[in-house]
Amino acid sequence: MTLVPATDRNITRAAMALRDGALVAFPTETVYGLGADATNGEAVAAIFEAKDRPRFNPLIVHVSGLEAARALADFSGRAMELAAAFWPGALTLVLRKLPGCRIADLATAGLDTVALRVPAHPVAQALLEAAEVPIAAPSANRSGRVSPTSAAHVEADLGDRPAFILDSGSCAFGLESTVVDATPQNPRLLRPGAIPRAEIEAVLGFPLAHADPQKGIASPGQIASHYAPRAELRLNASEVRDGESLLAFGDNVPVHNGACVNLSPKGNLREAAARLFAALRELDASGARMIAVMPVPAEGLGEAINDRLKRAAAPRGD
Ligand code: AMP
Ligand code: MG
């Protein structure tokens, strides 16, 4: 049985499974989330796989409280005030990651920032306490469907993809958290949500800046910049040219002289997804101007991997 009542015993079992890399769907005061250990790249990859998400966008990382949050991110500027006023609750803060931050690259889509939230829901709190790891969790629905506000919605969408669906009735808000980028002096509203803008502005004492349309943000909630390597990417490469480094996949690696990182020698897409952002950074650091990229199969997680590679290969400005 995947769908179980959120009793203490089931929360403990779910927390153990989560620590072992499994997915757990759980209620928050906004919507039901599909959670994975945020420090485990392959567990985070399984979220994208279960949702059939065609893109790697950064996820909200849930933590048990301010202390856990401060171990991960920089709370300078106005972040402390906002956390003190709204946590636990439906406000997500985008903050700069601290050096050595344990969050997997895939959970932040390779960015230097992390979106953190302390949920108020008692089941979410109990799960975080028992798991003792930060939990990355987007809404627990298939990509393109509406966010689930009951355990039955989750089950209808995801079946037995999560190891547990913790049932605790309907969500109070039924609306996503408000996302605020607290990294600039003037915090910016990235996504409107359950906490009204005016309440946040009352705490700050000035208006929230809008996400900057100059930077190509189509709508609130869209992020300003994606991690992109400095080097150019040459996709579907079957050979490595002079001066190129190599992003490999599988065991049939072409001859090369320069740097090479293999996303998954076994050809495992979950492993490849978990390594993708670190691999791009590593090859960038090798100094090569061009990275030859071996083909990655398009099925399952391969769709999101190829989407990221294609956008990294496209002319800049994305
Ligand atoms: P979801 O997890 O589907 O509720 O969506 C998370 C929201 O937070 C999306 O709108 C993301 O674009 C945004 N978000 C998450 N992490 C970051 C980040 N590091 N920088 C900017 N926006 C973020
Ligand atoms: Mg969603």
PDB file of C-alpha atoms in Angstrom, residues 88-239:
ATOM      1  CA  PRO A  88       7.005  28.229   9.453  1.00  0.00           C
ATOM      2  CA  GLY A  89       4.646  29.051   6.609  1.00  0.00           C
ATOM      3  CA  ALA A  90       3.967  29.449   2.919  1.00  0.00           C
ATOM      4  CA  LEU A  91       6.887  31.728   2.016  1.00  0.00           C
ATOM      5  CA  THR A  92       9.810  30.362  -0.010  1.00  0.00           C
ATOM      6  CA  LEU A  93      13.058  32.338   0.105  1.00  0.00           C
ATOM      7  CA  VAL A  94      15.664  32.144  -2.656  1.00  0.00           C
ATOM      8  CA  LEU A  95      19.037  32.578  -0.955  1.00  0.00           C
ATOM      9  CA  ARG A  96      22.692  32.224  -1.814  1.00  0.00           C
ATOM     10  CA  LYS A  97      24.055  28.737  -1.026  1.00  0.00           C
ATOM     11  CA  LEU A  98      26.791  28.638   1.603  1.00  0.00           C
ATOM     12  CA  PRO A  99      30.150  27.161   0.567  1.00  0.00           C
ATOM     13  CA  GLY A 100      29.985  23.406   1.153  1.00  0.00           C
ATOM     14  CA  CYS A 101      26.159  23.447   1.068  1.00  0.00           C
ATOM     15  CA  ARG A 102      25.042  19.797   0.961  1.00  0.00           C
ATOM     16  CA  ILE A 103      22.138  20.304  -1.445  1.00  0.00           C
ATOM     17  CA  ALA A 104      22.496  18.276  -4.673  1.00  0.00           C
ATOM     18  CA  ASP A 105      23.211  20.342  -7.807  1.00  0.00           C
ATOM     19  CA  LEU A 106      20.149  18.890  -9.516  1.00  0.00           C
ATOM     20  CA  ALA A 107      17.847  20.289  -6.788  1.00  0.00           C
ATOM     21  CA  THR A 108      19.026  23.834  -7.606  1.00  0.00           C
ATOM     22  CA  ALA A 109      19.480  23.223 -11.367  1.00  0.00           C
ATOM     23  CA  GLY A 110      23.153  24.024 -10.941  1.00  0.00           C
ATOM     24  CA  LEU A 111      22.485  27.542  -9.597  1.00  0.00           C
ATOM     25  CA  ASP A 112      24.417  29.199  -6.755  1.00  0.00           C
ATOM     26  CA  THR A 113      21.113  29.896  -5.023  1.00  0.00           C
ATOM     27  CA  VAL A 114      18.660  27.617  -3.253  1.00  0.00           C
ATOM     28  CA  ALA A 115      14.925  28.062  -2.633  1.00  0.00           C
ATOM     29  CA  LEU A 116      14.165  27.229   1.030  1.00  0.00           C
ATOM     30  CA  ARG A 117      10.941  26.873   2.947  1.00  0.00           C
ATOM     31  CA  VAL A 118       9.939  25.769   6.446  1.00  0.00           C
ATOM     32  CA  PRO A 119       6.452  24.257   6.088  1.00  0.00           C
ATOM     33  CA  ALA A 120       3.983  24.724   8.952  1.00  0.00           C
ATOM     34  CA  HIS A 121       1.974  21.542   8.346  1.00  0.00           C
ATOM     35  CA  PRO A 122       2.463  19.165  11.306  1.00  0.00           C
ATOM     36  CA  VAL A 123       2.922  16.110   9.048  1.00  0.00           C
ATOM     37  CA  ALA A 124       5.551  17.887   6.920  1.00  0.00           C
ATOM     38  CA  GLN A 125       7.262  19.018  10.129  1.00  0.00           C
ATOM     39  CA  ALA A 126       7.222  15.513  11.612  1.00  0.00           C
ATOM     40  CA  LEU A 127       8.596  14.017   8.387  1.00  0.00           C
ATOM     41  CA  LEU A 128      11.452  16.560   8.300  1.00  0.00           C
ATOM     42  CA  GLU A 129      12.261  15.931  11.968  1.00  0.00           C
ATOM     43  CA  ALA A 130      12.313  12.158  11.467  1.00  0.00           C
ATOM     44  CA  ALA A 131      14.236  12.209   8.182  1.00  0.00           C
ATOM     45  CA  GLU A 132      16.879  14.643   9.469  1.00  0.00           C
ATOM     46  CA  VAL A 133      17.679  15.685   5.886  1.00  0.00           C
ATOM     47  CA  PRO A 134      16.430  18.624   3.812  1.00  0.00           C
ATOM     48  CA  ILE A 135      13.615  17.483   1.491  1.00  0.00           C
ATOM     49  CA  ALA A 136      13.398  18.699  -2.119  1.00  0.00           C
ATOM     50  CA  ALA A 137       9.753  18.689  -3.145  1.00  0.00           C
ATOM     51  CA  PRO A 138       7.784  20.114  -6.068  1.00  0.00           C
ATOM     52  CA  SER A 139       4.043  19.525  -6.213  1.00  0.00           C
ATOM     53  CA  ALA A 140       3.135  15.815  -6.325  1.00  0.00           C
ATOM     54  CA  ASN A 141       1.473  15.761  -9.759  1.00  0.00           C
ATOM     55  CA  ARG A 142       2.473  14.630 -13.232  1.00  0.00           C
ATOM     56  CA  SER A 143       3.978  17.421 -15.269  1.00  0.00           C
ATOM     57  CA  GLY A 144       1.279  19.592 -16.826  1.00  0.00           C
ATOM     58  CA  ARG A 145      -1.461  18.576 -14.372  1.00  0.00           C
ATOM     59  CA  VAL A 146      -2.841  20.699 -11.566  1.00  0.00           C
ATOM     60  CA  SER A 147      -1.262  20.639  -8.122  1.00  0.00           C
ATOM     61  CA  PRO A 148      -2.767  18.016  -5.792  1.00  0.00           C
ATOM     62  CA  THR A 149      -4.559  19.141  -2.640  1.00  0.00           C
ATOM     63  CA  SER A 150      -5.494  15.648  -1.436  1.00  0.00           C
ATOM     64  CA  ALA A 151      -3.730  12.294  -1.146  1.00  0.00           C
ATOM     65  CA  ALA A 152      -6.255  10.806  -3.586  1.00  0.00           C
ATOM     66  CA  HIS A 153      -5.177  13.348  -6.244  1.00  0.00           C
ATOM     67  CA  VAL A 154      -1.566  12.262  -5.730  1.00  0.00           C
ATOM     68  CA  GLU A 155      -2.440   8.608  -6.057  1.00  0.00           C
ATOM     69  CA  ALA A 156      -4.470   9.223  -9.207  1.00  0.00           C
ATOM     70  CA  ASP A 157      -1.502  11.024 -10.803  1.00  0.00           C
ATOM     71  CA  LEU A 158       1.527   9.143  -9.517  1.00  0.00           C
ATOM     72  CA  GLY A 159       0.222   5.709  -8.492  1.00  0.00           C
ATOM     73  CA  ASP A 160       2.940   3.755  -6.737  1.00  0.00           C
ATOM     74  CA  ARG A 161       5.850   5.888  -7.948  1.00  0.00           C
ATOM     75  CA  PRO A 162       6.268   7.287  -4.417  1.00  0.00           C
ATOM     76  CA  ALA A 163       7.138   4.653  -1.776  1.00  0.00           C
ATOM     77  CA  PHE A 164       4.569   6.336   0.500  1.00  0.00           C
ATOM     78  CA  ILE A 165       1.760   8.835   0.081  1.00  0.00           C
ATOM     79  CA  LEU A 166       1.068  10.200   3.567  1.00  0.00           C
ATOM     80  CA  ASP A 167      -2.638  11.032   3.764  1.00  0.00           C
ATOM     81  CA  SER A 168      -3.690  13.860   6.037  1.00  0.00           C
ATOM     82  CA  GLY A 169      -6.801  15.201   4.342  1.00  0.00           C
ATOM     83  CA  SER A 170      -7.043  18.393   2.276  1.00  0.00           C
ATOM     84  CA  CYS A 171      -4.447  21.155   2.215  1.00  0.00           C
ATOM     85  CA  ALA A 172      -5.463  24.390   3.946  1.00  0.00           C
ATOM     86  CA  PHE A 173      -4.386  26.822   1.198  1.00  0.00           C
ATOM     87  CA  GLY A 174      -4.537  24.716  -1.949  1.00  0.00           C
ATOM     88  CA  LEU A 175      -2.267  27.325  -3.486  1.00  0.00           C
ATOM     89  CA  GLU A 176       1.518  27.249  -3.937  1.00  0.00           C
ATOM     90  CA  SER A 177       3.932  29.125  -1.683  1.00  0.00           C
ATOM     91  CA  THR A 178       4.944  32.686  -2.509  1.00  0.00           C
ATOM     92  CA  VAL A 179       8.531  32.741  -3.836  1.00  0.00           C
ATOM     93  CA  VAL A 180      10.738  35.737  -2.991  1.00  0.00           C
ATOM     94  CA  ASP A 181      14.300  36.189  -4.173  1.00  0.00           C
ATOM     95  CA  ALA A 182      16.027  37.570  -1.068  1.00  0.00           C
ATOM     96  CA  THR A 183      19.524  37.746  -2.602  1.00  0.00           C
ATOM     97  CA  PRO A 184      19.380  41.387  -3.810  1.00  0.00           C
ATOM     98  CA  GLN A 185      19.138  44.420  -1.451  1.00  0.00           C
ATOM     99  CA  ASN A 186      15.564  44.826  -2.653  1.00  0.00           C
ATOM    100  CA  PRO A 187      13.916  41.402  -2.464  1.00  0.00           C
ATOM    101  CA  ARG A 188      11.951  40.466  -5.609  1.00  0.00           C
ATOM    102  CA  LEU A 189       8.683  38.611  -6.004  1.00  0.00           C
ATOM    103  CA  LEU A 190       9.369  35.607  -8.252  1.00  0.00           C
ATOM    104  CA  ARG A 191       6.012  33.867  -7.873  1.00  0.00           C
ATOM    105  CA  PRO A 192       2.799  35.094  -6.266  1.00  0.00           C
ATOM    106  CA  GLY A 193       1.269  32.518  -3.941  1.00  0.00           C
ATOM    107  CA  ALA A 194      -0.399  31.781  -0.631  1.00  0.00           C
ATOM    108  CA  ILE A 195       1.189  34.734   1.241  1.00  0.00           C
ATOM    109  CA  PRO A 196      -0.057  38.021  -0.251  1.00  0.00           C
ATOM    110  CA  ARG A 197       2.504  40.514  -1.518  1.00  0.00           C
ATOM    111  CA  ALA A 198       1.144  43.215   0.812  1.00  0.00           C
ATOM    112  CA  GLU A 199       1.950  41.159   3.920  1.00  0.00           C
ATOM    113  CA  ILE A 200       5.552  40.787   2.818  1.00  0.00           C
ATOM    114  CA  GLU A 201       5.825  44.465   1.922  1.00  0.00           C
ATOM    115  CA  ALA A 202       4.438  45.393   5.363  1.00  0.00           C
ATOM    116  CA  VAL A 203       7.354  43.539   6.956  1.00  0.00           C
ATOM    117  CA  LEU A 204       9.951  45.019   4.605  1.00  0.00           C
ATOM    118  CA  GLY A 205       8.563  48.552   4.773  1.00  0.00           C
ATOM    119  CA  PHE A 206       8.906  48.977   0.982  1.00  0.00           C
ATOM    120  CA  PRO A 207       7.513  47.385  -2.206  1.00  0.00           C
ATOM    121  CA  LEU A 208       8.881  44.115  -3.505  1.00  0.00           C
ATOM    122  CA  ALA A 209      10.698  44.530  -6.796  1.00  0.00           C
ATOM    123  CA  HIS A 210       9.211  42.760  -9.805  1.00  0.00           C
ATOM    124  CA  ALA A 211      11.177  40.040 -11.523  1.00  0.00           C
ATOM    125  CA  ASP A 212      13.182  41.820 -14.231  1.00  0.00           C
ATOM    126  CA  PRO A 213      11.611  41.425 -17.701  1.00  0.00           C
ATOM    127  CA  GLN A 214      14.930  42.575 -19.265  1.00  0.00           C
ATOM    128  CA  LYS A 215      16.355  39.278 -18.141  1.00  0.00           C
ATOM    129  CA  GLY A 216      13.815  37.347 -20.131  1.00  0.00           C
ATOM    130  CA  ILE A 217      11.486  36.317 -17.332  1.00  0.00           C
ATOM    131  CA  ALA A 218       8.267  35.433 -19.078  1.00  0.00           C
ATOM    132  CA  SER A 219       6.090  35.208 -15.996  1.00  0.00           C
ATOM    133  CA  PRO A 220       6.479  35.260 -12.242  1.00  0.00           C
ATOM    134  CA  GLY A 221       7.978  32.027 -11.018  1.00  0.00           C
ATOM    135  CA  GLN A 222      10.253  31.774 -14.024  1.00  0.00           C
ATOM    136  CA  ILE A 223      13.841  32.103 -12.969  1.00  0.00           C
ATOM    137  CA  ALA A 224      16.079  34.853 -14.267  1.00  0.00           C
ATOM    138  CA  SER A 225      19.084  32.825 -15.213  1.00  0.00           C
ATOM    139  CA  HIS A 226      19.847  29.187 -15.776  1.00  0.00           C
ATOM    140  CA  TYR A 227      23.221  27.774 -15.145  1.00  0.00           C
ATOM    141  CA  ALA A 228      25.025  27.675 -18.482  1.00  0.00           C
ATOM    142  CA  PRO A 229      28.643  26.657 -19.041  1.00  0.00           C
ATOM    143  CA  ARG A 230      31.027  29.222 -20.501  1.00  0.00           C
ATOM    144  CA  ALA A 231      32.296  26.730 -23.054  1.00  0.00           C
ATOM    145  CA  GLU A 232      30.272  26.004 -26.167  1.00  0.00           C
ATOM    146  CA  LEU A 233      28.627  22.624 -26.528  1.00  0.00           C
ATOM    147  CA  ARG A 234      28.701  20.493 -29.681  1.00  0.00           C
ATOM    148  CA  LEU A 235      25.835  18.012 -29.379  1.00  0.00           C
ATOM    149  CA  ASN A 236      25.531  14.441 -30.668  1.00  0.00           C
ATOM    150  CA  ALA A 237      29.278  14.188 -31.135  1.00  0.00           C
ATOM    151  CA  SER A 238      30.605  10.825 -32.250  1.00  0.00           C
ATOM    152  CA  GLU A 239      34.249  11.935 -32.258  1.00  0.00           C
TER     153      GLU A 239
END
